[in-house]
PDB file of C-alpha atoms in Angstrom:
ATOM      1  CA  ASP A  62      -0.998   3.511   3.780  1.00 72.00           C
ATOM      2  CA  ASN A  63      -0.354   8.316   3.357  1.00 77.00           C
ATOM      3  CA  THR A  64      -2.130   7.860   0.348  1.00 79.00           C
ATOM      4  CA  LEU A  65      -5.677   7.737   1.317  1.00 85.00           C
ATOM      5  CA  TYR A  66      -5.252   9.814   4.122  1.00 89.00           C
ATOM      6  CA  PRO A  67      -2.041  12.409   5.427  1.00 89.00           C
ATOM      7  CA  LYS A  68       1.014  11.377   6.099  1.00 90.00           C
ATOM      8  CA  SER A  69       0.951  13.255   9.345  1.00 92.00           C
ATOM      9  CA  LEU A  70      -1.671  11.223  11.215  1.00 94.00           C
ATOM     10  CA  GLY A  71       1.341   9.299  11.575  1.00 94.00           C
ATOM     11  CA  ILE A  72      -0.555   5.716  11.057  1.00 95.00           C
ATOM     12  CA  PHE A  73       2.734   4.214   8.667  1.00 92.00           C
ATOM     13  CA  ASP A  74       5.374   5.287  11.409  1.00 94.00           C
ATOM     14  CA  LEU A  75       3.192   3.125  14.029  1.00 96.00           C
ATOM     15  CA  VAL A  76       3.282   0.401  11.124  1.00 95.00           C
ATOM     16  CA  ILE A  77       6.851   0.582  11.440  1.00 94.00           C
ATOM     17  CA  GLU A  78       7.492   0.854  15.070  1.00 96.00           C
ATOM     18  CA  ARG A  79       4.912  -2.428  15.323  1.00 97.00           C
ATOM     19  CA  ILE A  80       7.536  -4.296  12.258  1.00 97.00           C
ATOM     20  CA  ARG A  81      10.392  -3.405  14.635  1.00 96.00           C
ATOM     21  CA  ASN A  82       8.627  -4.514  18.298  1.00 97.00           C
ATOM     22  CA  TYR A  83       7.590  -7.984  15.847  1.00 98.00           C
ATOM     23  CA  LEU A  84      11.781  -8.152  14.867  1.00 98.00           C
ATOM     24  CA  GLU A  85      12.292  -7.676  18.758  1.00 98.00           C
ATOM     25  CA  VAL A  86       9.362  -9.647  20.553  1.00 97.00           C
ATOM     26  CA  ARG A  87       8.272 -12.078  18.415  1.00 96.00           C
ATOM     27  CA  LEU A  88      11.727 -12.914  16.452  1.00 97.00           C
ATOM     28  CA  GLY A  89      14.302 -11.832  19.594  1.00 97.00           C
ATOM     29  CA  TYR A  90      16.434  -9.291  17.805  1.00 97.00           C
ATOM     30  CA  GLU A  91      17.924  -6.943  19.625  1.00 98.00           C
ATOM     31  CA  LYS A  92      16.833  -3.034  18.860  1.00 96.00           C
ATOM     32  CA  GLU A  93      20.187  -2.301  16.271  1.00 97.00           C
ATOM     33  CA  ARG A  94      20.134  -6.737  13.916  1.00 96.00           C
ATOM     34  CA  ALA A  95      15.638  -4.999  14.316  1.00 96.00           C
ATOM     35  CA  ARG A  96      16.779  -2.350  12.823  1.00 95.00           C
ATOM     36  CA  GLU A  97      19.523  -3.429   9.728  1.00 96.00           C
ATOM     37  CA  LEU A  98      17.086  -6.475   8.976  1.00 95.00           C
ATOM     38  CA  ARG A  99      14.435  -4.237   8.106  1.00 95.00           C
ATOM     39  CA  GLN A 100      16.322  -1.742   6.240  1.00 94.00           C
ATOM     40  CA  GLU A 101      18.519  -4.531   4.568  1.00 95.00           C
ATOM     41  CA  SER A 102      15.172  -6.621   3.456  1.00 93.00           C
ATOM     42  CA  LEU A 103      13.588  -3.439   2.672  1.00 90.00           C
ATOM     43  CA  ARG A 104      16.782  -2.966   0.227  1.00 91.00           C
ATOM     44  CA  LYS A 105      16.769  -6.389  -1.572  1.00 91.00           C
ATOM     45  CA  TYR A 106      13.130  -7.527  -1.025  1.00 86.00           C
ATOM     46  CA  GLY A 107      10.953  -4.539  -0.873  1.00 83.00           C
ATOM     47  CA  SER A 108       9.441  -5.086   2.303  1.00 87.00           C
ATOM     48  CA  THR A 109      10.665  -6.240   5.943  1.00 93.00           C
ATOM     49  CA  LEU A 110       7.963  -9.396   5.118  1.00 92.00           C
ATOM     50  CA  ARG A 111       9.259 -10.586   2.082  1.00 89.00           C
ATOM     51  CA  GLY A 112      13.189 -10.351   3.489  1.00 92.00           C
ATOM     52  CA  LEU A 113      11.523 -12.215   6.453  1.00 95.00           C
ATOM     53  CA  MET A 114       9.542 -15.401   4.654  1.00 92.00           C
ATOM     54  CA  ILE A 115      12.426 -15.803   2.334  1.00 91.00           C
ATOM     55  CA  HIS A 116      14.733 -16.286   5.293  1.00 92.00           C
ATOM     56  CA  GLN A 117      12.750 -16.579   8.555  1.00 92.00           C
ATOM     57  CA  ASN A 118      10.078 -19.030   7.600  1.00 91.00           C
ATOM     58  CA  VAL A 119       7.563 -16.251   9.356  1.00 94.00           C
ATOM     59  CA  ASP A 120       3.814 -16.785   9.190  1.00 93.00           C
ATOM     60  CA  PRO A 121       2.371 -13.687   6.812  1.00 91.00           C
ATOM     61  CA  ALA A 122      -0.913 -13.342   8.463  1.00 90.00           C
ATOM     62  CA  ASP A 123       0.632 -13.340  11.971  1.00 94.00           C
ATOM     63  CA  TYR A 124       3.257 -10.164  10.946  1.00 95.00           C
ATOM     64  CA  LEU A 125       0.097  -9.095   8.951  1.00 93.00           C
ATOM     65  CA  GLU A 126      -2.024  -9.122  11.955  1.00 94.00           C
ATOM     66  CA  TYR A 127       0.606  -8.212  14.804  1.00 97.00           C
ATOM     67  CA  VAL A 128       2.330  -5.199  12.689  1.00 96.00           C
ATOM     68  CA  HIS A 129      -1.342  -2.744  11.432  1.00 95.00           C
ATOM     69  CA  ASP A 130      -2.766  -3.545  14.666  1.00 96.00           C
ATOM     70  CA  VAL A 131      -2.526   0.104  14.663  1.00 96.00           C
ATOM     71  CA  GLY A 132      -6.007   1.500  16.229  1.00 95.00           C
ATOM     72  CA  VAL A 133      -6.671   3.256  13.075  1.00 96.00           C
ATOM     73  CA  GLU A 134     -10.554   3.891  14.247  1.00 96.00           C
ATOM     74  CA  GLU A 135      -9.138   6.572  16.813  1.00 95.00           C
ATOM     75  CA  ARG A 136      -7.404   8.374  14.130  1.00 95.00           C
ATOM     76  CA  LEU A 137      -9.393   8.402  11.073  1.00 96.00           C
ATOM     77  CA  THR A 138     -12.370  10.136  10.151  1.00 96.00           C
ATOM     78  CA  PRO A 139     -15.225  10.025   7.603  1.00 96.00           C
ATOM     79  CA  ASN A 140     -13.819  12.382   4.597  1.00 94.00           C
ATOM     80  CA  PRO A 141     -16.441  13.343   2.649  1.00 95.00           C
ATOM     81  CA  ASP A 142     -13.663  15.281   0.286  1.00 93.00           C
ATOM     82  CA  LEU A 143     -12.550  12.229  -0.256  1.00 91.00           C
ATOM     83  CA  ALA A 144     -15.736  10.525  -1.528  1.00 91.00           C
ATOM     84  CA  GLN A 145     -16.465  13.447  -3.406  1.00 91.00           C
ATOM     85  CA  LEU A 146     -13.268  13.222  -5.609  1.00 89.00           C
ATOM     86  CA  LEU A 147     -13.405   9.597  -6.148  1.00 86.00           C
ATOM     87  CA  LYS A 148     -17.645   9.708  -6.933  1.00 86.00           C
ATOM     88  CA  SER A 149     -16.241  12.800  -9.442  1.00 87.00           C
ATOM     89  CA  ILE A 150     -14.443   9.894 -10.954  1.00 81.00           C
ATOM     90  CA  PRO A 151     -16.406   9.632 -14.279  1.00 79.00           C
ATOM     91  CA  CYS A 152     -15.511   5.399 -15.191  1.00 73.00           C
ATOM     92  CA  ASP A 153     -15.366   1.923 -13.456  1.00 69.00           C
ATOM     93  CA  ARG A 154     -13.399   2.210  -9.667  1.00 71.00           C
ATOM     94  CA  ALA A 155     -11.283   0.032  -8.010  1.00 70.00           C
ATOM     95  CA  ILE A 156      -8.655  -0.012  -4.599  1.00 74.00           C
ATOM     96  CA  PHE A 157      -6.395  -2.466  -4.590  1.00 72.00           C
ATOM     97  CA  THR A 158      -3.207  -2.921  -2.131  1.00 73.00           C
ATOM     98  CA  SER A 159      -0.538  -5.005  -1.300  1.00 67.00           C
ATOM     99  CA  GLY A 160      -1.410  -4.318   2.144  1.00 74.00           C
ATOM    100  CA  HIS A 161      -3.164  -6.614   4.830  1.00 84.00           C
ATOM    101  CA  ARG A 162      -6.663  -6.426   3.547  1.00 82.00           C
ATOM    102  CA  PRO A 163      -8.847  -6.246   6.541  1.00 88.00           C
ATOM    103  CA  HIS A 164      -6.291  -3.080   7.678  1.00 90.00           C
ATOM    104  CA  ALA A 165      -6.871  -2.157   4.143  1.00 87.00           C
ATOM    105  CA  LEU A 166     -10.897  -2.845   4.699  1.00 88.00           C
ATOM    106  CA  LYS A 167     -11.086  -0.202   8.376  1.00 92.00           C
ATOM    107  CA  VAL A 168      -9.125   2.475   6.325  1.00 92.00           C
ATOM    108  CA  LEU A 169     -11.963   2.602   4.007  1.00 91.00           C
ATOM    109  CA  ARG A 170     -14.570   2.173   6.535  1.00 93.00           C
ATOM    110  CA  CYS A 171     -13.258   4.599   9.165  1.00 96.00           C
ATOM    111  CA  LEU A 172     -12.899   7.107   5.420  1.00 95.00           C
ATOM    112  CA  GLY A 173     -16.397   6.703   4.813  1.00 94.00           C
ATOM    113  CA  VAL A 174     -15.268   5.379   1.296  1.00 91.00           C
ATOM    114  CA  GLU A 175     -16.076   2.324   1.255  1.00 88.00           C
ATOM    115  CA  GLU A 176     -17.625   2.125  -1.242  1.00 84.00           C
ATOM    116  CA  PHE A 177     -14.180   2.059  -3.954  1.00 76.00           C
ATOM    117  CA  TYR A 178     -14.253  -1.333  -2.370  1.00 69.00           C
ATOM    118  CA  LEU A 179     -10.855  -3.661  -2.940  1.00 62.00           C
ATOM    119  CA  ARG A 180     -12.142  -5.622  -5.910  1.00 62.00           C
ATOM    120  CA  HIS A 181      -9.070  -7.557  -5.915  1.00 53.00           C
ATOM    121  CA  ARG A 182      -5.839  -8.143  -3.767  1.00 55.00           C
ATOM    122  CA  LEU A 183      -2.574  -8.747  -5.101  1.00 51.00           C
ATOM    123  CA  HIS A 184      -0.463 -10.412  -2.702  1.00 51.00           C
ATOM    124  CA  PRO A 185       3.228  -9.615  -3.661  1.00 49.00           C
ATOM    125  CA  LEU A 186       4.381 -11.230  -0.695  1.00 46.00           C
ATOM    126  CA  HIS A 187       5.621 -15.077  -2.791  1.00 48.00           C
ATOM    127  CA  PRO A 188       9.316 -14.059  -2.518  1.00 46.00           C
ATOM    128  CA  GLN A 189       9.056 -14.494  -6.491  1.00 50.00           C
ATOM    129  CA  ALA A 190       6.583 -11.461  -6.978  1.00 56.00           C
ATOM    130  CA  GLN A 191       8.231  -8.999  -8.518  1.00 59.00           C
ATOM    131  CA  PRO A 192       6.476  -5.519  -8.845  1.00 58.00           C
ATOM    132  CA  GLY A 193       6.278  -5.038 -13.377  1.00 66.00           C
ATOM    133  CA  GLU A 194       4.571  -8.251 -12.946  1.00 68.00           C
ATOM    134  CA  LEU A 195       1.862  -7.224 -10.045  1.00 66.00           C
ATOM    135  CA  TYR A 196       1.488  -4.001 -12.035  1.00 69.00           C
ATOM    136  CA  ARG A 197       0.412  -5.614 -15.610  1.00 71.00           C
ATOM    137  CA  GLN A 198      -1.607  -8.409 -13.087  1.00 70.00           C
ATOM    138  CA  ILE A 199      -3.856  -5.007 -12.192  1.00 70.00           C
ATOM    139  CA  LEU A 200      -4.002  -4.485 -15.581  1.00 72.00           C
ATOM    140  CA  GLU A 201      -4.996  -7.496 -16.315  1.00 72.00           C
ATOM    141  CA  CYS A 202      -7.871  -8.248 -14.142  1.00 70.00           C
ATOM    142  CA  VAL A 203      -9.652  -4.908 -14.875  1.00 68.00           C
ATOM    143  CA  GLY A 204      -8.874  -5.486 -19.013  1.00 69.00           C
ATOM    144  CA  LEU A 205      -6.401  -2.205 -19.183  1.00 65.00           C
ATOM    145  CA  GLU A 206      -3.327  -1.224 -20.859  1.00 58.00           C
ATOM    146  CA  GLY A 207      -3.600   2.334 -21.977  1.00 45.00           C
ATOM    147  CA  THR A 208      -1.914   5.387 -20.694  1.00 40.00           C
ATOM    148  CA  ALA A 209      -0.819   6.505 -17.328  1.00 43.00           C
ATOM    149  CA  SER A 210      -1.438   9.122 -14.645  1.00 37.00           C
ATOM    150  CA  TRP A 211      -0.335   8.416 -11.384  1.00 38.00           C
ATOM    151  CA  ILE A 212      -2.189  10.535  -8.762  1.00 35.00           C
ATOM    152  CA  SER A 213      -2.740   8.105  -5.758  1.00 39.00           C
ATOM    153  CA  LYS A 214      -1.308   4.316  -3.891  1.00 41.00           C
ATOM    154  CA  SER A 215      -4.560   3.130  -4.214  1.00 43.00           C
ATOM    155  CA  ASP A 216      -5.548   2.315  -7.924  1.00 41.00           C
ATOM    156  CA  THR A 217      -8.350   3.784 -10.185  1.00 39.00           C
ATOM    157  CA  PHE A 218      -9.074   2.234 -13.028  1.00 38.00           C
ATOM    158  CA  CYS A 219     -11.322   4.108 -16.074  1.00 38.00           C
ATOM    159  CA  SER A 220     -12.661   1.864 -18.909  1.00 35.00           C
ATOM    160  CA  SER A 221     -11.955   4.810 -21.312  1.00 34.00           C
ATOM    161  CA  ARG A 222      -8.709   2.573 -20.642  1.00 40.00           C
ATOM    162  CA  GLU A 223      -6.791   5.002 -19.077  1.00 44.00           C
ATOM    163  CA  PHE A 224      -5.289   3.845 -15.961  1.00 46.00           C
ATOM    164  CA  SER A 225      -4.105   6.095 -12.198  1.00 48.00           C
ATOM    165  CA  ASN A 226      -2.414   5.850  -9.960  1.00 48.00           C
ATOM    166  CA  SER A 227       0.034   6.818  -7.290  1.00 46.00           C
ATOM    167  CA  ARG A 228       3.303   5.577  -4.826  1.00 45.00           C
ATOM    168  CA  ASP A 229       3.520   7.049  -0.947  1.00 47.00           C
ATOM    169  CA  PHE A 230       7.312   6.464  -0.872  1.00 46.00           C
ATOM    170  CA  PRO A 231       9.752   7.398  -3.991  1.00 47.00           C
ATOM    171  CA  SER A 232      11.163   4.274  -3.423  1.00 47.00           C
ATOM    172  CA  ASN A 233       7.422   2.172  -4.977  1.00 46.00           C
ATOM    173  CA  LEU A 234       8.077   4.619  -8.712  1.00 44.00           C
ATOM    174  CA  TYR A 235      10.372   1.982  -9.673  1.00 45.00           C
ATOM    175  CA  SER A 236       8.342  -0.879 -10.940  1.00 46.00           C
ATOM    176  CA  ARG A 237       6.199   1.392 -13.042  1.00 45.00           C
ATOM    177  CA  LYS A 238       9.315   1.708 -15.814  1.00 46.00           C
ATOM    178  CA  SER A 239       8.898  -2.120 -17.161  1.00 46.00           C
ATOM    179  CA  ILE A 240       5.551  -1.282 -17.695  1.00 46.00           C
ATOM    180  CA  ARG A 241       5.780   1.912 -19.344  1.00 47.00           C
ATOM    181  CA  ARG A 242       4.793   3.860 -17.647  1.00 46.00           C
ATOM    182  CA  PRO A 243       4.930   7.380 -16.597  1.00 45.00           C
ATOM    183  CA  PRO A 244       6.180   7.117 -12.412  1.00 44.00           C
ATOM    184  CA  GLY A 245       4.536   9.813 -10.802  1.00 43.00           C
ATOM    185  CA  TRP A 246       4.689  10.241  -6.368  1.00 41.00           C
ATOM    186  CA  SER A 247       2.110  12.570  -4.359  1.00 42.00           C
ATOM    187  CA  GLY A 248       4.197  11.863  -1.123  1.00 46.00           C
ATOM    188  CA  HIS A 249       4.334  13.957   1.176  1.00 41.00           C
ATOM    189  CA  ARG A 250       2.098  16.552  -0.032  1.00 42.00           C
ATOM    190  CA  PRO A 251      -2.003  17.330   1.450  1.00 41.00           C
ATOM    191  CA  TRP A 252      -3.995  16.043  -1.705  1.00 37.00           C
ATOM    192  CA  LEU A 253      -7.009  16.839   0.008  1.00 39.00           C
ATOM    193  CA  PRO A 254      -8.965  18.950   3.008  1.00 39.00           C
ATOM    194  CA  GLY A 255      -9.264  17.231   5.533  1.00 38.00           C
TER     195      GLY A 255
END
């Protein structure tokens, strides 16, 4: 979210609202406690879901389906500039996400870039999953070790032993240091028209 399309569309804001709603409606937390719990889980575990899995035994499939029910089809349209950019990369390409696969596939379809399918889905929801380890899994999956430059949260891998990735939030940059990759952030900047 917020990398293949502009943050200004508010899709991730809707996901956050659904997370709050999940905490209040499904789990019965008061509004203020739900906000505190979400912030605490983000700080301590990197995501609300990981905290809920550890402390509340929340079913991740139910949570992910609930919070990603935000109507992306009504907000996203095909982006030929993005498709052209992805096609212009002269190497093997794959899009990885730690997010909800059905949501990610829906986003790709709406943007008209579904040919850059999710080759492999990482599942960082296990309480012991560490972000640095997830990046190592990505590199291992595509057999790469080379240098890194970060342009979007959706990861693009080149057979020339280069690795390209970008992040949506500054807080997601820290783990790249653990695999000796230069962190970069493209959030809050429109990088493609449309």
